[in-house]
Amino acid sequence: MGIAALSLAFTACDTSGDNISTDIVQNHNTASAEPVEVALASMEFEDQLYDFGEITQGEKVQFTFTFTNTGENDLVIASANGSCGCTVPEWPKEPVRPGEKGEINVVFNSDGKEGKMHKKVYISANTQPSENVVALTGTVIAPQSGEN
């Protein structure tokens, strides 16, 4: 029984299929060495927060967050994830060269939501810091009886 439990513990923790590529991470600094200056990419957003005001439950809100790579290296976005399944981002899959603009299109689906909303999108890229955040905010109003 002890061997079976131990075997189950090892196989239950097998994360070999969960490998995440670290190819875009290029941090050459360590705790034991002198800091190294590395040219990084940088995301500067025109707007990091979009207030959609009031909408009726079930409506979808779409907003495009525009950014500029103000860094000295190509900007590569590894992923962009909404704070919940109702917030879906689309991002450029190709590198954004220094000085160029890029767009992250975000759709918020208010179906089943009600009240004040603040939905974030977490963007992982080869920037310092490696996570950038944009957000949608507003209020979802339940439809009046007879509507919907």
mmCIF file of C-alpha atoms in Angstrom, residues 65-132:
data_model
loop_
_atom_site.group_PDB
_atom_site.id
_atom_site.type_symbol
_atom_site.label_atom_id
_atom_site.label_comp_id
_atom_site.label_asym_id
_atom_site.label_seq_id
_atom_site.Cartn_x
_atom_site.Cartn_y
_atom_site.Cartn_z
ATOM 1 C CA PHE A 65 -5.419 49.041 -26.553
ATOM 2 C CA THR A 66 -2.670 50.634 -28.668
ATOM 3 C CA PHE A 67 0.927 50.535 -27.485
ATOM 4 C CA THR A 68 4.341 51.597 -28.746
ATOM 5 C CA ASN A 69 7.544 49.640 -28.258
ATOM 6 C CA THR A 70 9.635 52.397 -26.660
ATOM 7 C CA GLY A 71 12.481 50.002 -25.877
ATOM 8 C CA GLU A 72 15.669 49.140 -27.719
ATOM 9 C CA ASN A 73 14.822 45.552 -28.706
ATOM 10 C CA ASP A 74 12.014 43.766 -30.556
ATOM 11 C CA LEU A 75 8.971 43.315 -28.302
ATOM 12 C CA VAL A 76 7.613 39.776 -28.192
ATOM 13 C CA ILE A 77 4.304 39.083 -26.424
ATOM 14 C CA ALA A 78 4.253 35.522 -25.088
ATOM 15 C CA SER A 79 0.663 35.627 -23.846
ATOM 16 C CA ALA A 80 -2.269 37.826 -22.877
ATOM 17 C CA ASN A 81 -4.889 36.495 -20.470
ATOM 18 C CA GLY A 82 -8.115 38.010 -19.198
ATOM 19 C CA SER A 83 -8.914 37.991 -15.485
ATOM 20 C CA CYS A 84 -11.904 35.772 -16.312
ATOM 21 C CA GLY A 85 -13.292 33.840 -19.277
ATOM 22 C CA CYS A 86 -15.590 36.745 -20.164
ATOM 23 C CA THR A 87 -12.603 38.915 -21.152
ATOM 24 C CA VAL A 88 -10.783 37.691 -24.270
ATOM 25 C CA PRO A 89 -7.689 39.434 -25.691
ATOM 26 C CA GLU A 90 -6.035 39.085 -29.101
ATOM 27 C CA TRP A 91 -2.432 40.262 -29.477
ATOM 28 C CA PRO A 92 0.252 40.480 -32.172
ATOM 29 C CA LYS A 93 2.055 37.160 -32.683
ATOM 30 C CA GLU A 94 4.935 38.781 -34.587
ATOM 31 C CA PRO A 95 7.630 40.905 -32.882
ATOM 32 C CA VAL A 96 6.963 44.642 -32.629
ATOM 33 C CA ARG A 97 10.127 46.513 -33.592
ATOM 34 C CA PRO A 98 11.430 49.480 -31.562
ATOM 35 C CA GLY A 99 9.384 52.598 -32.299
ATOM 36 C CA GLU A 100 6.521 50.638 -33.883
ATOM 37 C CA LYS A 101 2.947 50.427 -32.639
ATOM 38 C CA GLY A 102 0.974 47.310 -31.810
ATOM 39 C CA GLU A 103 -2.589 46.592 -30.753
ATOM 40 C CA ILE A 104 -4.258 44.334 -28.229
ATOM 41 C CA ASN A 105 -7.935 43.861 -29.021
ATOM 42 C CA VAL A 106 -10.068 42.955 -25.983
ATOM 43 C CA VAL A 107 -13.687 41.776 -25.955
ATOM 44 C CA PHE A 108 -15.704 41.712 -22.713
ATOM 45 C CA ASN A 109 -18.911 39.643 -22.764
ATOM 46 C CA SER A 110 -21.326 40.873 -20.079
ATOM 47 C CA ASP A 111 -23.652 37.869 -20.358
ATOM 48 C CA GLY A 112 -24.539 36.784 -16.809
ATOM 49 C CA LYS A 113 -22.729 39.768 -15.241
ATOM 50 C CA GLU A 114 -24.252 42.564 -13.195
ATOM 51 C CA GLY A 115 -22.936 45.594 -11.327
ATOM 52 C CA LYS A 116 -19.588 47.365 -11.348
ATOM 53 C CA MET A 117 -16.945 45.581 -13.478
ATOM 54 C CA HIS A 118 -13.169 45.886 -13.556
ATOM 55 C CA LYS A 119 -11.706 43.278 -15.915
ATOM 56 C CA LYS A 120 -7.935 43.081 -16.339
ATOM 57 C CA VAL A 121 -5.772 41.667 -19.103
ATOM 58 C CA TYR A 122 -2.324 40.428 -18.075
ATOM 59 C CA ILE A 123 0.279 40.689 -20.855
ATOM 60 C CA SER A 124 3.503 38.669 -20.572
ATOM 61 C CA ALA A 125 6.327 39.950 -22.762
ATOM 62 C CA ASN A 126 10.088 40.414 -22.926
ATOM 63 C CA THR A 127 9.828 43.717 -21.059
ATOM 64 C CA GLN A 128 10.939 44.830 -17.602
ATOM 65 C CA PRO A 129 8.731 44.167 -15.696
ATOM 66 C CA SER A 130 7.682 41.124 -17.714
ATOM 67 C CA GLU A 131 3.969 41.613 -16.959
ATOM 68 C CA ASN A 132 1.944 44.589 -18.197
#
